[in-house]
């Protein structure tokens, strides 16, 4: 005679554990991922706001994303106007053609991130760590980059008109054909930076 056992019966028969333990195992298997169990709103539409998430074109205007780990996330073409990204981790993130107008990126960690042709008009990047990031063609008009670290970053053909660059560190930065007219350059440094065709770049470096 043969007996056909369901999974719970087989688990009990093979291991000798009781029904209480079986229930506990099955309950654990039904739990959501750790990031969802925390109760935080990390999913907006089809956009998962976690490292390497895919959020192209997502509407994240006015969202509070402060302190979140968004390393490697794809936010190309996303709407992030007035979003709060204070102290967020955007290392290696893709934000090409994203709209970050008026966004708060104070102390953001974004080394190696791509902001090509992004709109950052009036954005606040005070103390931002944007080493090796790519701002080619980006619009940073009237943005605040005070005390930011931009070593080896690219600002080719970027607009930094009327921006606050006070105490910013542009070590070995590429500012080819960039526009810095009207920018505040007090105590900012540009050692080994490239100024070919730049308008408003300092002449004493």
Coordinates of N, CA and C in Angstrom, one line a residue:
X1 N 0.9 -1.2 0.0 CA 0.0 0.0 0.0 C 0.9 1.2 0.0
X2 N 0.5 2.2 -0.8 CA 1.3 3.5 -0.9 C 0.5 4.6 -0.3
X3 N 1.2 5.5 0.3 CA 0.6 6.7 0.9 C 1.2 7.9 0.3
X4 N 0.4 8.8 -0.2 CA 0.8 10.1 -0.8 C 0.7 11.2 0.1
X5 N 1.8 11.8 0.5 CA 1.8 12.9 1.5 C 1.9 14.2 0.8
X6 N 1.2 15.2 1.4 CA 1.4 16.6 0.9 C 2.7 17.1 1.4
X7 N 3.2 18.3 1.0 CA 4.5 18.8 1.4 C 4.7 18.9 2.9
X8 N 3.6 19.4 3.6 CA 3.7 19.5 5.0 C 3.9 18.2 5.7
X9 N 3.2 17.1 5.2 CA 3.4 15.8 5.8 C 4.8 15.3 5.5
X10 N 5.3 15.5 4.3 CA 6.6 15.0 4.0 C 7.7 15.6 4.9
X11 N 7.5 17.0 5.1 CA 8.4 17.7 5.9 C 8.4 17.1 7.3
X12 N 7.2 16.8 7.8 CA 7.1 16.3 9.2 C 7.7 14.9 9.3
X13 N 7.4 14.1 8.3 CA 7.8 12.7 8.3 C 9.3 12.6 8.2
X14 N 9.9 13.5 7.4 CA 11.4 13.3 7.1 C 12.2 13.9 8.2
X15 N 11.7 14.9 8.9 CA 12.5 15.6 9.9 C 12.1 15.4 11.3
X16 N 10.9 14.9 11.5 CA 10.4 14.6 12.8 C 9.9 15.8 13.6
X17 N 9.8 17.0 12.9 CA 9.4 18.2 13.6 C 7.9 18.2 13.7
X18 N 7.4 19.0 14.6 CA 6.0 19.0 14.9 C 5.2 20.0 14.0
X19 N 3.9 20.0 14.1 CA 3.1 20.8 13.2 C 3.3 22.3 13.5
X20 N 3.6 22.7 14.7 CA 3.9 24.1 15.1 C 5.1 24.6 14.3
X21 N 6.1 23.8 14.2 CA 7.3 24.2 13.4 C 7.0 24.2 11.9
X22 N 6.2 23.3 11.4 CA 5.8 23.3 10.0 C 5.1 24.6 9.7
X23 N 4.2 25.1 10.6 CA 3.5 26.3 10.4 C 4.4 27.5 10.3
X24 N 5.4 27.5 11.2 CA 6.4 28.6 11.3 C 7.2 28.7 10.0
X25 N 7.6 27.5 9.5 CA 8.4 27.5 8.2 C 7.5 28.0 7.1
X26 N 6.3 27.6 7.0 CA 5.4 28.0 5.9 C 5.1 29.5 6.0
X27 N 5.0 30.0 7.2 CA 4.7 31.4 7.4 C 5.9 32.3 7.0
X28 N 7.1 31.8 7.3 CA 8.3 32.5 6.9 C 8.5 32.6 5.4
X29 N 8.1 31.5 4.7 CA 8.2 31.5 3.2 C 7.2 32.5 2.6
X30 N 6.2 32.9 3.3 CA 5.2 33.8 2.7 C 5.6 35.3 3.0
X31 N 6.6 35.5 3.8 CA 7.0 36.9 4.1 C 7.4 37.6 2.9
X32 N 7.1 39.0 2.9 CA 7.6 39.8 1.8 C 9.1 40.1 1.9
X33 N 9.8 40.6 0.9 CA 11.2 40.9 1.0 C 11.4 41.9 2.2
X34 N 12.7 41.9 2.7 CA 13.0 42.7 3.9 C 12.7 44.1 3.6
X35 N 13.0 44.7 2.4 CA 12.8 46.1 2.2 C 11.3 46.4 2.1
X36 N 10.5 45.5 1.8 CA 9.0 45.7 1.8 C 8.4 45.6 3.1
X37 N 9.0 44.7 3.9 CA 8.5 44.4 5.3 C 8.7 45.6 6.2
X38 N 9.6 46.4 5.9 CA 9.9 47.6 6.8 C 8.8 48.6 6.8
X39 N 7.9 48.5 5.9 CA 6.8 49.4 5.9 C 7.0 50.7 5.1
X40 N 8.3 50.9 4.6 CA 8.6 52.1 3.9 C 8.0 52.0 2.4
X41 N 7.5 53.2 1.9 CA 7.0 53.2 0.6 C 8.1 53.3 -0.4
X42 N 8.6 52.1 -0.8 CA 9.8 52.0 -1.7 C 9.4 51.7 -3.1
X43 N 8.1 51.5 -3.3 CA 7.6 51.2 -4.7 C 6.6 52.2 -5.1
X44 N 6.9 52.9 -6.2 CA 5.9 53.9 -6.7 C 5.6 53.5 -8.1
X45 N 4.4 53.0 -8.3 CA 4.0 52.5 -9.6 C 4.9 51.2 -9.9
X46 N 5.6 51.2 -11.0 CA 6.5 50.1 -11.4 C 7.9 50.4 -11.0
X47 N 8.1 51.5 -10.3 CA 9.5 51.9 -9.9 C 9.9 51.4 -8.5
X48 N 10.9 50.5 -8.5 CA 11.4 50.1 -7.2 C 12.6 50.9 -6.8
X49 N 12.4 51.6 -5.6 CA 13.4 52.6 -5.2 C 14.4 51.9 -4.3
X50 N 15.3 51.1 -4.9 CA 16.4 50.4 -4.2 C 17.6 50.3 -5.2
X51 N 18.7 49.8 -4.7 CA 19.9 49.8 -5.6 C 19.6 49.0 -6.9
X52 N 20.0 49.7 -8.0 CA 19.9 49.1 -9.4 C 18.4 49.0 -9.8
X53 N 17.5 49.7 -9.2 CA 16.1 49.7 -9.6 C 16.0 50.3 -11.0
X54 N 14.9 50.0 -11.7 CA 14.6 50.5 -13.0 C 13.4 51.5 -12.9
X55 N 13.8 52.7 -13.0 CA 12.8 53.8 -12.8 C 12.8 54.8 -14.0
X56 N 13.1 54.4 -15.2 CA 13.1 55.3 -16.3 C 11.8 56.1 -16.4
X57 N 11.9 57.4 -16.5 CA 10.7 58.2 -16.7 C 9.8 58.3 -15.6
X58 N 10.2 57.8 -14.4 CA 9.3 57.8 -13.3 C 8.9 59.2 -12.8
X59 N 7.7 59.4 -12.3 CA 7.3 60.7 -11.7 C 7.6 60.7 -10.2
X60 N 8.7 61.3 -9.8 CA 9.1 61.3 -8.4 C 9.1 62.8 -7.9
X61 N 8.4 63.6 -8.5 CA 8.4 65.0 -8.1 C 7.9 65.2 -6.6
X62 N 8.7 66.0 -5.8 CA 8.4 66.3 -4.4 C 8.6 65.1 -3.5
X63 N 9.1 63.9 -4.0 CA 9.2 62.8 -3.1 C 10.4 62.9 -2.2
X64 N 10.2 62.4 -1.0 CA 11.3 62.4 0.0 C 12.1 61.1 -0.1
X65 N 13.2 61.2 -0.7 CA 14.1 60.1 -0.9 C 15.4 60.3 -0.1
X66 N 15.4 61.1 0.9 CA 16.6 61.4 1.7 C 17.1 60.1 2.3
X67 N 18.4 60.0 2.2 CA 19.1 58.9 2.9 C 19.0 57.5 2.3
X68 N 18.3 57.4 1.2 CA 18.0 56.1 0.6 C 19.2 55.6 -0.2
X69 N 19.4 54.3 -0.3 CA 20.5 53.7 -1.0 C 19.9 53.4 -2.4
X70 N 20.3 54.3 -3.4 CA 19.8 54.2 -4.8 C 21.0 54.0 -5.7
X71 N 22.0 53.3 -5.2 CA 23.2 53.1 -6.0 C 22.9 52.3 -7.3
X72 N 23.4 52.8 -8.4 CA 23.2 52.2 -9.7 C 21.8 52.2 -10.3
X73 N 20.9 53.0 -9.6 CA 19.5 53.0 -10.1 C 19.4 53.7 -11.5
X74 N 18.4 53.3 -12.3 CA 18.2 53.9 -13.6 C 17.0 54.9 -13.5
X75 N 17.4 56.2 -13.5 CA 16.4 57.2 -13.4 C 16.5 58.1 -14.6
X76 N 16.8 57.5 -15.7 CA 16.9 58.3 -17.0 C 15.6 58.9 -17.4
X77 N 15.6 60.2 -17.6 CA 14.3 60.9 -18.0 C 13.3 61.0 -16.9
X78 N 13.7 60.7 -15.7 CA 12.7 60.8 -14.5 C 12.4 62.2 -14.2
X79 N 11.2 62.4 -13.6 CA 10.8 63.7 -13.1 C 11.1 63.8 -11.6
X80 N 12.1 64.6 -11.2 CA 12.5 64.7 -9.8 C 12.5 66.1 -9.3
X81 N 11.7 67.0 -10.0 CA 11.7 68.4 -9.5 C 11.3 68.4 -8.1
X82 N 12.0 69.2 -7.3 CA 11.8 69.5 -5.9 C 11.9 68.2 -5.0
X83 N 12.4 67.1 -5.6 CA 12.6 65.9 -4.8 C 13.7 66.1 -3.7
X84 N 13.5 65.4 -2.6 CA 14.5 65.5 -1.5 C 15.4 64.3 -1.5
X85 N 16.7 64.5 -2.0 CA 17.7 63.4 -2.1 C 18.8 63.7 -1.1
X86 N 18.6 64.4 -0.1 CA 19.6 64.7 0.9 C 20.3 63.4 1.4
X87 N 21.6 63.4 1.3 CA 22.4 62.3 1.8 C 22.1 60.9 1.2
X88 N 21.4 61.0 0.0 CA 21.1 59.7 -0.7 C 22.3 59.2 -1.3
X89 N 22.4 57.9 -1.6 CA 23.5 57.2 -2.2 C 23.1 57.0 -3.7
X90 N 23.7 57.8 -4.6 CA 23.4 57.7 -6.0 C 24.7 57.2 -6.8
X91 N 25.6 56.5 -6.1 CA 26.8 56.1 -6.7 C 26.5 55.3 -8.0
X92 N 27.1 55.7 -9.1 CA 26.9 55.0 -10.4 C 25.5 55.0 -10.9
X93 N 24.6 55.9 -10.4 CA 23.2 56.0 -10.9 C 23.2 56.7 -12.3
X94 N 22.1 56.4 -13.0 CA 21.9 57.0 -14.3 C 20.7 58.0 -14.2
X95 N 21.1 59.3 -14.4 CA 20.0 60.3 -14.4 C 20.1 61.2 -15.7
X96 N 20.5 60.6 -16.8 CA 20.6 61.3 -18.0 C 19.2 61.9 -18.4
X97 N 19.1 63.2 -18.7 CA 17.9 63.8 -19.2 C 16.8 63.9 -18.1
X98 N 17.2 63.6 -16.8 CA 16.2 63.7 -15.8 C 16.0 65.2 -15.4
X99 N 14.8 65.5 -14.9 CA 14.5 66.8 -14.4 C 14.7 66.9 -12.9
X100 N 15.7 67.6 -12.5 CA 16.0 67.7 -11.0 C 15.9 69.2 -10.6
X101 N 15.1 69.9 -11.3 CA 14.9 71.4 -11.0 C 14.5 71.6 -9.5
X102 N 15.3 72.4 -8.8 CA 15.0 72.7 -7.5 C 15.2 71.5 -6.5
X103 N 15.8 70.4 -7.0 CA 15.9 69.2 -6.1 C 16.9 69.5 -5.0
X104 N 16.8 68.8 -3.9 CA 17.7 69.0 -2.8 C 18.6 67.7 -2.7
X105 N 19.9 68.0 -3.1 CA 20.9 66.9 -3.1 C 22.0 67.2 -2.2
X106 N 21.7 67.9 -1.1 CA 22.8 68.2 -0.1 C 23.4 66.9 0.4
X107 N 24.7 66.9 0.4 CA 25.5 65.8 0.9 C 25.2 64.5 0.2
X108 N 24.7 64.6 -1.1 CA 24.5 63.4 -1.8 C 25.8 62.7 -2.2
X109 N 25.8 61.4 -2.2 CA 26.9 60.6 -2.6 C 26.7 60.1 -4.0
X110 N 27.3 60.7 -5.0 CA 27.1 60.3 -6.4 C 28.3 60.1 -7.2
X111 N 29.4 59.5 -6.7 CA 30.5 59.3 -7.5 C 30.2 58.4 -8.7
X112 N 30.7 58.7 -9.9 CA 30.5 57.9 -11.1 C 29.1 58.0 -11.6
X113 N 28.2 58.8 -11.1 CA 26.9 58.9 -11.6 C 26.8 59.7 -13.0
X114 N 25.8 59.5 -13.7 CA 25.7 60.1 -15.0 C 24.4 61.1 -15.0
X115 N 24.7 62.4 -15.2 CA 23.7 63.4 -15.3 C 23.7 64.1 -16.7
X116 N 24.0 63.3 -17.7 CA 24.2 63.9 -19.0 C 22.9 64.6 -19.5
X117 N 23.0 65.8 -19.8 CA 21.8 66.6 -20.3 C 20.7 66.7 -19.3
X118 N 21.0 66.5 -18.1 CA 19.9 66.6 -17.0 C 19.7 68.1 -16.7
X119 N 18.5 68.3 -16.2 CA 18.1 69.7 -15.8 C 18.2 69.8 -14.3
X120 N 19.2 70.6 -13.8 CA 19.4 70.8 -12.4 C 19.3 72.3 -12.0
X121 N 18.4 73.0 -12.7 CA 18.3 74.5 -12.4 C 17.9 74.7 -11.0
X122 N 18.7 75.5 -10.3 CA 18.3 75.8 -8.9 C 18.5 74.6 -7.9
X123 N 19.1 73.5 -8.3 CA 19.3 72.4 -7.5 C 20.3 72.7 -6.4
X124 N 20.2 72.0 -5.2 CA 21.1 72.3 -4.1 C 22.0 71.1 -3.9
X125 N 23.3 71.2 -4.4 CA 24.2 70.1 -4.2 C 25.3 70.5 -3.2
X126 N 25.0 71.2 -2.2 CA 26.0 71.6 -1.2 C 26.6 70.4 -0.6
X127 N 27.9 70.4 -0.5 CA 28.7 69.3 0.1 C 28.5 68.0 -0.7
X128 N 28.0 68.0 -1.9 CA 27.8 66.8 -2.7 C 29.2 66.2 -3.1
X129 N 29.2 64.9 -3.1 CA 30.3 64.1 -3.6 C 30.0 63.6 -5.0
X130 N 30.5 64.3 -6.0 CA 30.2 64.0 -7.4 C 31.5 63.7 -8.2
X131 N 32.4 63.1 -7.5 CA 33.7 62.7 -8.2 C 33.4 61.8 -9.4
X132 N 34.1 62.0 -10.5 CA 34.0 61.2 -11.7 C 32.6 61.1 -12.3
X133 N 31.7 62.0 -11.9 CA 30.4 62.0 -12.4 C 30.4 62.8 -13.8
X134 N 29.4 62.5 -14.6 CA 29.3 63.1 -15.9 C 28.1 64.0 -16.0
X135 N 28.4 65.4 -16.1 CA 27.4 66.4 -16.3 C 27.4 67.0 -17.7
X136 N 27.9 66.2 -18.7 CA 28.0 66.8 -20.0 C 26.6 67.3 -20.5
X137 N 26.6 68.6 -20.9 CA 25.4 69.2 -21.4 C 24.3 69.4 -20.4
X138 N 24.6 69.3 -19.1 CA 23.6 69.5 -18.1 C 23.4 71.0 -17.8
X139 N 22.2 71.3 -17.4 CA 21.8 72.7 -17.1 C 21.8 72.9 -15.5
X140 N 22.9 73.5 -15.0 CA 23.0 73.7 -13.6 C 22.9 75.2 -13.3
X141 N 22.1 75.9 -14.1 CA 22.0 77.4 -13.9 C 21.4 77.7 -12.5
X142 N 22.1 78.6 -11.8 CA 21.7 79.0 -10.5 C 21.7 77.9 -9.4
X143 N 22.4 76.8 -9.7 CA 22.5 75.7 -8.8 C 23.5 76.0 -7.7
X144 N 23.4 75.3 -6.6 CA 24.3 75.5 -5.4 C 25.2 74.3 -5.3
X145 N 26.5 74.5 -5.6 CA 27.5 73.4 -5.5 C 28.5 73.8 -4.5
X146 N 28.2 74.6 -3.5 CA 29.1 75.1 -2.5 C 29.8 73.9 -1.8
X147 N 31.1 73.9 -1.7 CA 31.9 72.9 -1.0 C 31.7 71.5 -1.6
X148 N 31.2 71.4 -2.8 CA 31.1 70.1 -3.4 C 32.5 69.5 -3.9
X149 N 32.6 68.2 -4.0 CA 33.8 67.6 -4.5 C 33.6 67.0 -5.9
X150 N 34.2 67.6 -6.8 CA 33.9 67.2 -8.2 C 35.2 66.8 -9.0
X151 N 36.1 66.2 -8.3 CA 37.4 65.7 -8.9 C 37.1 64.8 -10.0
X152 N 37.7 65.0 -11.2 CA 37.6 64.2 -12.4 C 36.2 64.1 -13.0
X153 N 35.4 65.0 -12.5 CA 34.0 65.1 -13.1 C 34.1 65.8 -14.5
X154 N 33.1 65.5 -15.3 CA 32.9 66.1 -16.6 C 31.8 67.1 -16.6
X155 N 32.1 68.4 -17.0 CA 31.0 69.4 -17.2 C 31.1 70.0 -18.6
X156 N 31.4 69.1 -19.6 CA 31.6 69.5 -21.0 C 30.3 70.1 -21.5
X157 N 30.3 71.4 -21.9 CA 29.2 72.1 -22.5 C 28.1 72.2 -21.5
X158 N 28.4 72.1 -20.2 CA 27.4 72.3 -19.2 C 27.2 73.8 -18.8
X159 N 26.0 74.1 -18.4 CA 25.7 75.5 -18.0 C 25.8 75.6 -16.5
X160 N 26.7 76.4 -16.0 CA 26.8 76.7 -14.5 C 26.6 78.2 -14.3
X161 N 25.9 78.8 -15.2 CA 25.7 80.3 -15.1 C 25.0 80.6 -13.7
X162 N 25.5 81.7 -13.1 CA 24.9 82.2 -11.9 C 24.9 81.2 -10.7
X163 N 25.7 80.1 -10.8 CA 25.7 79.1 -9.8 C 26.6 79.5 -8.7
X164 N 26.4 78.8 -7.5 CA 27.3 79.1 -6.4 C 28.3 77.9 -6.3
X165 N 29.6 78.3 -6.7 CA 30.7 77.3 -6.7 C 31.7 77.6 -5.5
X166 N 31.2 78.3 -4.6 CA 32.1 78.7 -3.5 C 32.7 77.5 -2.8
X167 N 34.0 77.4 -2.6 CA 34.7 76.4 -1.9 C 34.6 75.0 -2.6
X168 N 34.1 75.0 -3.8 CA 34.0 73.7 -4.5 C 35.4 73.3 -5.0
X169 N 35.6 72.0 -5.2 CA 36.9 71.4 -5.5 C 36.8 70.8 -6.9
X170 N 37.3 71.4 -7.9 CA 37.2 70.9 -9.3 C 38.6 70.4 -9.7
X171 N 39.1 69.5 -9.0 CA 40.5 68.9 -9.3 C 40.4 68.0 -10.5
X172 N 41.2 68.4 -11.5 CA 41.3 67.6 -12.8 C 39.9 67.5 -13.4
X173 N 39.1 68.5 -13.3 CA 37.7 68.5 -13.9 C 37.7 69.0 -15.3
X174 N 36.9 68.4 -16.1 CA 36.8 68.8 -17.5 C 35.7 69.8 -17.7
X175 N 36.0 71.1 -17.9 CA 35.1 72.1 -18.1 C 35.1 72.7 -19.6
X176 N 35.4 71.8 -20.5 CA 35.5 72.2 -21.9 C 34.2 72.8 -22.4
X177 N 34.2 74.0 -22.9 CA 33.0 74.7 -23.4 C 31.9 74.9 -22.4
X178 N 32.2 74.8 -21.1 CA 31.2 75.0 -20.1 C 31.0 76.5 -20.0
X179 N 29.9 76.9 -19.3 CA 29.5 78.3 -19.2 C 29.4 78.6 -17.7
X180 N 30.4 79.4 -17.2 CA 30.4 79.7 -15.7 C 30.2 81.2 -15.5
X181 N 29.7 81.9 -16.5 CA 29.5 83.3 -16.4 C 28.5 83.6 -15.2
X182 N 28.9 84.6 -14.4 CA 28.1 85.0 -13.3 C 28.2 84.0 -12.1
X183 N 29.0 83.0 -12.2 CA 29.1 82.0 -11.0 C 30.0 82.6 -9.9
X184 N 29.6 82.2 -8.7 CA 30.4 82.6 -7.5 C 31.6 81.7 -7.4
X185 N 32.8 82.2 -7.5 CA 34.0 81.3 -7.5 C 34.8 81.5 -6.2
X186 N 34.3 82.2 -5.2 CA 35.1 82.5 -4.0 C 35.6 81.2 -3.4
X187 N 37.0 81.1 -3.2 CA 37.7 80.0 -2.6 C 37.5 78.6 -3.3
X188 N 36.9 78.6 -4.5 CA 36.8 77.4 -5.3 C 38.2 77.1 -5.9
X189 N 38.5 75.9 -6.1 CA 39.9 75.5 -6.7 C 39.7 74.7 -7.9
X190 N 40.7 74.8 -8.9 CA 40.6 74.2 -10.2 C 41.9 73.6 -10.6
X191 N 42.7 72.9 -9.7 CA 44.0 72.4 -10.1 C 43.8 71.3 -11.2
X192 N 44.6 71.5 -12.3 CA 44.7 70.6 -13.4 C 43.4 70.5 -14.2
X193 N 42.5 71.4 -14.0 CA 41.2 71.4 -14.7 C 41.4 71.8 -16.2
X194 N 40.5 71.4 -17.1 CA 40.5 71.7 -18.5 C 39.5 72.8 -18.8
X195 N 40.0 73.9 -19.3 CA 39.1 75.1 -19.6 C 38.9 75.4 -21.1
X196 N 39.3 74.5 -22.0 CA 39.2 74.8 -23.4 C 37.8 75.3 -23.8
X197 N 37.7 76.5 -24.3 CA 36.5 77.1 -24.8 C 35.5 77.4 -23.7
X198 N 35.9 77.4 -22.4 CA 35.0 77.7 -21.3 C 34.8 79.2 -21.2
X199 N 33.6 79.6 -20.9 CA 33.2 81.0 -20.7 C 33.0 81.2 -19.2
X200 N 33.8 82.2 -18.7 CA 33.7 82.5 -17.2 C 34.6 81.7 -16.3
X201 N 35.4 80.8 -16.9 CA 36.3 80.0 -16.1 C 37.4 80.9 -15.6
X202 N 38.0 80.6 -14.4 CA 39.1 81.4 -13.9 C 40.3 81.4 -14.8
X203 N 41.1 82.4 -14.9 CA 42.2 82.5 -15.7 C 43.5 82.3 -15.0
X204 N 43.5 82.1 -13.7 CA 44.7 82.1 -12.9 C 45.0 80.6 -12.4
X205 N 44.6 79.6 -13.2 CA 44.9 78.3 -12.8 C 45.7 77.6 -14.0

